[in-house]
Amino acid sequence: MQFGGNGNQTAEGASSHHGQCRSRSTAHRAGMFARMIGLPAGTRIWIAAGVTDLRRGFTGLSGMVQTALQENLFSGHAFVFRGRRGDLIKMLWWDGDGLCLFAKRLERGRFIWPQATSGTVSLTPAQLSMLLEGIDWRRPVRTQTPQLAV
């Protein structure tokens, strides 16, 4: 991972052409994200149902985790929030050394979110990966139906 001149992280091997970023593959980017975060096994991933004002940063989202979601911010769990338009999410987690904030905006499409207006939903790491790629994590479709082994 390296930092561009404007302070933003860029993927190794990525190049910029007229404001568009090209990288090796979507799977490669997802793998880089997983290594970057380094969520340990057993980490719970919570998404806050409803809409969140994503002008909030560390302090505002931390307050939401502790008051509205009634969760322990320092538990090591990840907390994901979505903005009103649905094309921006922020994820907050404590990695043991400090509080981390990740933001992602989709250039096209929307992040799939539960219909509930309040509360939390727990995701698996695989569902989080699908969510971050803009895939409907609620109903993944297998490419092949398991067949009888005999």
PDB file of C-alpha atoms in Angstrom:
ATOM      1  CA  MET A   1       0.000   0.000   0.000  1.00  0.00           C
ATOM      2  CA  GLN A   2       1.385   3.405  -0.816  1.00  0.00           C
ATOM      3  CA  PHE A   3       0.171   6.938  -0.441  1.00  0.00           C
ATOM      4  CA  GLY A   4      -0.472   9.247  -3.355  1.00  0.00           C
ATOM      5  CA  GLY A   5       0.653  12.861  -3.365  1.00  0.00           C
ATOM      6  CA  ASN A   6      -2.715  13.999  -1.985  1.00  0.00           C
ATOM      7  CA  GLY A   7      -2.495  11.731   1.072  1.00  0.00           C
ATOM      8  CA  ASN A   8      -4.909   9.124  -0.278  1.00  0.00           C
ATOM      9  CA  GLN A   9      -3.980   5.463  -0.312  1.00  0.00           C
ATOM     10  CA  THR A  10      -3.531   3.879  -3.722  1.00  0.00           C
ATOM     11  CA  ALA A  11      -3.219   0.214  -4.605  1.00  0.00           C
ATOM     12  CA  GLU A  12       0.172  -0.969  -5.766  1.00  0.00           C
ATOM     13  CA  GLY A  13       0.117  -1.459  -9.507  1.00  0.00           C
ATOM     14  CA  ALA A  14      -2.780   0.969  -9.912  1.00  0.00           C
ATOM     15  CA  SER A  15      -2.483   3.818 -12.352  1.00  0.00           C
ATOM     16  CA  SER A  16      -4.513   6.935 -12.816  1.00  0.00           C
ATOM     17  CA  HIS A  17      -5.775   8.054 -16.215  1.00  0.00           C
ATOM     18  CA  HIS A  18      -8.003  11.124 -16.387  1.00  0.00           C
ATOM     19  CA  GLY A  19      -9.264  10.623 -12.824  1.00  0.00           C
ATOM     20  CA  GLN A  20     -10.002   6.914 -13.211  1.00  0.00           C
ATOM     21  CA  CYS A  21      -8.144   4.334 -11.147  1.00  0.00           C
ATOM     22  CA  ARG A  22      -7.333   0.988 -12.720  1.00  0.00           C
ATOM     23  CA  SER A  23      -6.100  -1.926 -10.658  1.00  0.00           C
ATOM     24  CA  ARG A  24      -5.384  -5.587 -11.211  1.00  0.00           C
ATOM     25  CA  SER A  25      -8.797  -6.973 -10.244  1.00  0.00           C
ATOM     26  CA  THR A  26     -11.744  -6.610  -7.901  1.00  0.00           C
ATOM     27  CA  ALA A  27     -10.702  -9.749  -6.017  1.00  0.00           C
ATOM     28  CA  HIS A  28      -7.213  -8.305  -5.561  1.00  0.00           C
ATOM     29  CA  ARG A  29      -8.650  -5.086  -4.109  1.00  0.00           C
ATOM     30  CA  ALA A  30     -10.911  -7.057  -1.744  1.00  0.00           C
ATOM     31  CA  GLY A  31      -7.905  -9.101  -0.596  1.00  0.00           C
ATOM     32  CA  MET A  32      -5.886  -5.935   0.011  1.00  0.00           C
ATOM     33  CA  PHE A  33      -8.750  -4.539   2.095  1.00  0.00           C
ATOM     34  CA  ALA A  34      -8.903  -7.691   4.223  1.00  0.00           C
ATOM     35  CA  ARG A  35      -5.147  -7.521   4.886  1.00  0.00           C
ATOM     36  CA  MET A  36      -5.315  -3.796   5.572  1.00  0.00           C
ATOM     37  CA  ILE A  37      -7.988  -4.143   8.227  1.00  0.00           C
ATOM     38  CA  GLY A  38      -6.741  -7.426   9.657  1.00  0.00           C
ATOM     39  CA  LEU A  39      -9.955  -8.282  11.489  1.00  0.00           C
ATOM     40  CA  PRO A  40      -9.113 -11.186  13.807  1.00  0.00           C
ATOM     41  CA  ALA A  41     -11.173 -14.381  13.785  1.00  0.00           C
ATOM     42  CA  GLY A  42     -14.295 -14.012  15.875  1.00  0.00           C
ATOM     43  CA  THR A  43     -14.693 -10.289  15.225  1.00  0.00           C
ATOM     44  CA  ARG A  44     -18.367  -9.369  15.058  1.00  0.00           C
ATOM     45  CA  ILE A  45     -19.427  -6.979  12.318  1.00  0.00           C
ATOM     46  CA  TRP A  46     -22.449  -4.816  13.102  1.00  0.00           C
ATOM     47  CA  ILE A  47     -24.284  -2.617  10.644  1.00  0.00           C
ATOM     48  CA  ALA A  48     -26.439   0.158  12.042  1.00  0.00           C
ATOM     49  CA  ALA A  49     -29.892  -0.086  10.471  1.00  0.00           C
ATOM     50  CA  GLY A  50     -31.372   3.107   9.097  1.00  0.00           C
ATOM     51  CA  VAL A  51     -29.598   6.210   7.888  1.00  0.00           C
ATOM     52  CA  THR A  52     -26.626   7.904   9.567  1.00  0.00           C
ATOM     53  CA  ASP A  53     -25.386  11.457   9.071  1.00  0.00           C
ATOM     54  CA  LEU A  54     -21.964  10.647   7.653  1.00  0.00           C
ATOM     55  CA  ARG A  55     -20.625  14.133   8.251  1.00  0.00           C
ATOM     56  CA  ARG A  56     -19.796  12.602  11.626  1.00  0.00           C
ATOM     57  CA  GLY A  57     -16.258  11.437  12.234  1.00  0.00           C
ATOM     58  CA  PHE A  58     -14.582   9.486  15.009  1.00  0.00           C
ATOM     59  CA  THR A  59     -16.316  11.293  17.869  1.00  0.00           C
ATOM     60  CA  GLY A  60     -19.847  11.353  16.435  1.00  0.00           C
ATOM     61  CA  LEU A  61     -19.833   7.731  15.259  1.00  0.00           C
ATOM     62  CA  SER A  62     -18.241   6.602  18.550  1.00  0.00           C
ATOM     63  CA  GLY A  63     -21.083   8.273  20.400  1.00  0.00           C
ATOM     64  CA  MET A  64     -23.622   6.460  18.222  1.00  0.00           C
ATOM     65  CA  VAL A  65     -22.004   3.084  18.960  1.00  0.00           C
ATOM     66  CA  GLN A  66     -22.141   3.696  22.697  1.00  0.00           C
ATOM     67  CA  THR A  67     -25.543   5.403  22.989  1.00  0.00           C
ATOM     68  CA  ALA A  68     -27.807   4.446  20.077  1.00  0.00           C
ATOM     69  CA  LEU A  69     -26.397   0.940  19.441  1.00  0.00           C
ATOM     70  CA  GLN A  70     -25.530   0.357  23.128  1.00  0.00           C
ATOM     71  CA  GLU A  71     -22.356  -1.527  22.219  1.00  0.00           C
ATOM     72  CA  ASN A  72     -18.834  -1.339  23.624  1.00  0.00           C
ATOM     73  CA  LEU A  73     -16.738   0.650  21.139  1.00  0.00           C
ATOM     74  CA  PHE A  74     -13.522  -0.937  22.457  1.00  0.00           C
ATOM     75  CA  SER A  75     -14.707  -4.547  22.056  1.00  0.00           C
ATOM     76  CA  GLY A  76     -12.777  -5.059  18.817  1.00  0.00           C
ATOM     77  CA  HIS A  77     -15.988  -5.373  16.816  1.00  0.00           C
ATOM     78  CA  ALA A  78     -16.540  -3.402  13.588  1.00  0.00           C
ATOM     79  CA  PHE A  79     -19.480  -1.010  13.202  1.00  0.00           C
ATOM     80  CA  VAL A  80     -20.727  -0.012   9.735  1.00  0.00           C
ATOM     81  CA  PHE A  81     -22.918   3.021   8.931  1.00  0.00           C
ATOM     82  CA  ARG A  82     -24.605   4.091   5.668  1.00  0.00           C
ATOM     83  CA  GLY A  83     -25.472   7.590   4.476  1.00  0.00           C
ATOM     84  CA  ARG A  84     -28.839   8.804   3.197  1.00  0.00           C
ATOM     85  CA  ARG A  85     -28.129   8.353  -0.541  1.00  0.00           C
ATOM     86  CA  GLY A  86     -26.788   4.856   0.022  1.00  0.00           C
ATOM     87  CA  ASP A  87     -23.577   5.305  -1.956  1.00  0.00           C
ATOM     88  CA  LEU A  88     -21.339   6.027   1.063  1.00  0.00           C
ATOM     89  CA  ILE A  89     -20.499   3.914   4.101  1.00  0.00           C
ATOM     90  CA  LYS A  90     -18.176   4.369   7.054  1.00  0.00           C
ATOM     91  CA  MET A  91     -16.811   1.611   9.260  1.00  0.00           C
ATOM     92  CA  LEU A  92     -15.435   2.189  12.745  1.00  0.00           C
ATOM     93  CA  TRP A  93     -13.382  -0.361  14.681  1.00  0.00           C
ATOM     94  CA  TRP A  94     -10.921  -0.603  17.543  1.00  0.00           C
ATOM     95  CA  ASP A  95      -7.837  -2.587  16.510  1.00  0.00           C
ATOM     96  CA  GLY A  96      -6.324  -2.768  20.006  1.00  0.00           C
ATOM     97  CA  ASP A  97      -3.989   0.187  19.477  1.00  0.00           C
ATOM     98  CA  GLY A  98      -6.394   2.865  18.337  1.00  0.00           C
ATOM     99  CA  LEU A  99      -9.690   3.686  16.700  1.00  0.00           C
ATOM    100  CA  CYS A 100      -9.830   3.218  12.898  1.00  0.00           C
ATOM    101  CA  LEU A 101     -12.258   4.801  10.448  1.00  0.00           C
ATOM    102  CA  PHE A 102     -12.760   3.433   6.936  1.00  0.00           C
ATOM    103  CA  ALA A 103     -14.934   5.155   4.322  1.00  0.00           C
ATOM    104  CA  LYS A 104     -16.012   3.921   0.884  1.00  0.00           C
ATOM    105  CA  ARG A 105     -18.108   5.615  -1.786  1.00  0.00           C
ATOM    106  CA  LEU A 106     -19.481   3.685  -4.744  1.00  0.00           C
ATOM    107  CA  GLU A 107     -19.180   5.535  -8.030  1.00  0.00           C
ATOM    108  CA  ARG A 108     -22.237   3.656  -9.327  1.00  0.00           C
ATOM    109  CA  GLY A 109     -24.916   1.756  -7.453  1.00  0.00           C
ATOM    110  CA  ARG A 110     -25.887   1.661  -3.789  1.00  0.00           C
ATOM    111  CA  PHE A 111     -24.859  -0.346  -0.753  1.00  0.00           C
ATOM    112  CA  ILE A 112     -27.516  -2.928   0.146  1.00  0.00           C
ATOM    113  CA  TRP A 113     -28.938  -2.171   3.591  1.00  0.00           C
ATOM    114  CA  PRO A 114     -31.619  -3.787   5.809  1.00  0.00           C
ATOM    115  CA  GLN A 115     -35.123  -2.301   5.677  1.00  0.00           C
ATOM    116  CA  ALA A 116     -35.265  -1.731   9.462  1.00  0.00           C
ATOM    117  CA  THR A 117     -35.027   1.901  10.581  1.00  0.00           C
ATOM    118  CA  SER A 118     -33.259   1.230  13.895  1.00  0.00           C
ATOM    119  CA  GLY A 119     -31.180  -1.438  15.593  1.00  0.00           C
ATOM    120  CA  THR A 120     -28.254  -3.501  14.359  1.00  0.00           C
ATOM    121  CA  VAL A 121     -27.654  -6.473  12.091  1.00  0.00           C
ATOM    122  CA  SER A 122     -24.658  -8.787  12.452  1.00  0.00           C
ATOM    123  CA  LEU A 123     -22.708  -9.776   9.322  1.00  0.00           C
ATOM    124  CA  THR A 124     -20.152 -12.477   8.605  1.00  0.00           C
ATOM    125  CA  PRO A 125     -16.787 -11.464   7.116  1.00  0.00           C
ATOM    126  CA  ALA A 126     -17.976 -12.885   3.766  1.00  0.00           C
ATOM    127  CA  GLN A 127     -21.124 -10.745   3.881  1.00  0.00           C
ATOM    128  CA  LEU A 128     -19.000  -7.672   4.714  1.00  0.00           C
ATOM    129  CA  SER A 129     -16.846  -8.372   1.646  1.00  0.00           C
ATOM    130  CA  MET A 130     -19.964  -8.581  -0.524  1.00  0.00           C
ATOM    131  CA  LEU A 131     -21.375  -5.395   1.016  1.00  0.00           C
ATOM    132  CA  LEU A 132     -18.152  -3.498   0.294  1.00  0.00           C
ATOM    133  CA  GLU A 133     -18.221  -4.693  -3.329  1.00  0.00           C
ATOM    134  CA  GLY A 134     -21.811  -3.480  -3.762  1.00  0.00           C
ATOM    135  CA  ILE A 135     -23.204  -7.050  -3.947  1.00  0.00           C
ATOM    136  CA  ASP A 136     -26.546  -7.972  -2.350  1.00  0.00           C
ATOM    137  CA  TRP A 137     -25.216  -9.822   0.708  1.00  0.00           C
ATOM    138  CA  ARG A 138     -28.721 -10.844   1.843  1.00  0.00           C
ATOM    139  CA  ARG A 139     -29.332 -13.313  -0.994  1.00  0.00           C
ATOM    140  CA  PRO A 140     -26.073 -14.546  -2.508  1.00  0.00           C
ATOM    141  CA  VAL A 141     -26.655 -16.899  -5.424  1.00  0.00           C
ATOM    142  CA  ARG A 142     -24.441 -19.942  -5.787  1.00  0.00           C
ATOM    143  CA  THR A 143     -23.132 -20.700  -9.243  1.00  0.00           C
ATOM    144  CA  GLN A 144     -23.945 -24.395  -8.913  1.00  0.00           C
ATOM    145  CA  THR A 145     -26.423 -26.350  -6.835  1.00  0.00           C
ATOM    146  CA  PRO A 146     -24.826 -29.188  -4.803  1.00  0.00           C
ATOM    147  CA  GLN A 147     -25.526 -32.591  -6.331  1.00  0.00           C
ATOM    148  CA  LEU A 148     -25.775 -36.059  -4.818  1.00  0.00           C
ATOM    149  CA  ALA A 149     -22.247 -37.343  -4.162  1.00  0.00           C
ATOM    150  CA  VAL A 150     -23.012 -41.017  -4.882  1.00  0.00           C
TER     151      VAL A 150
END
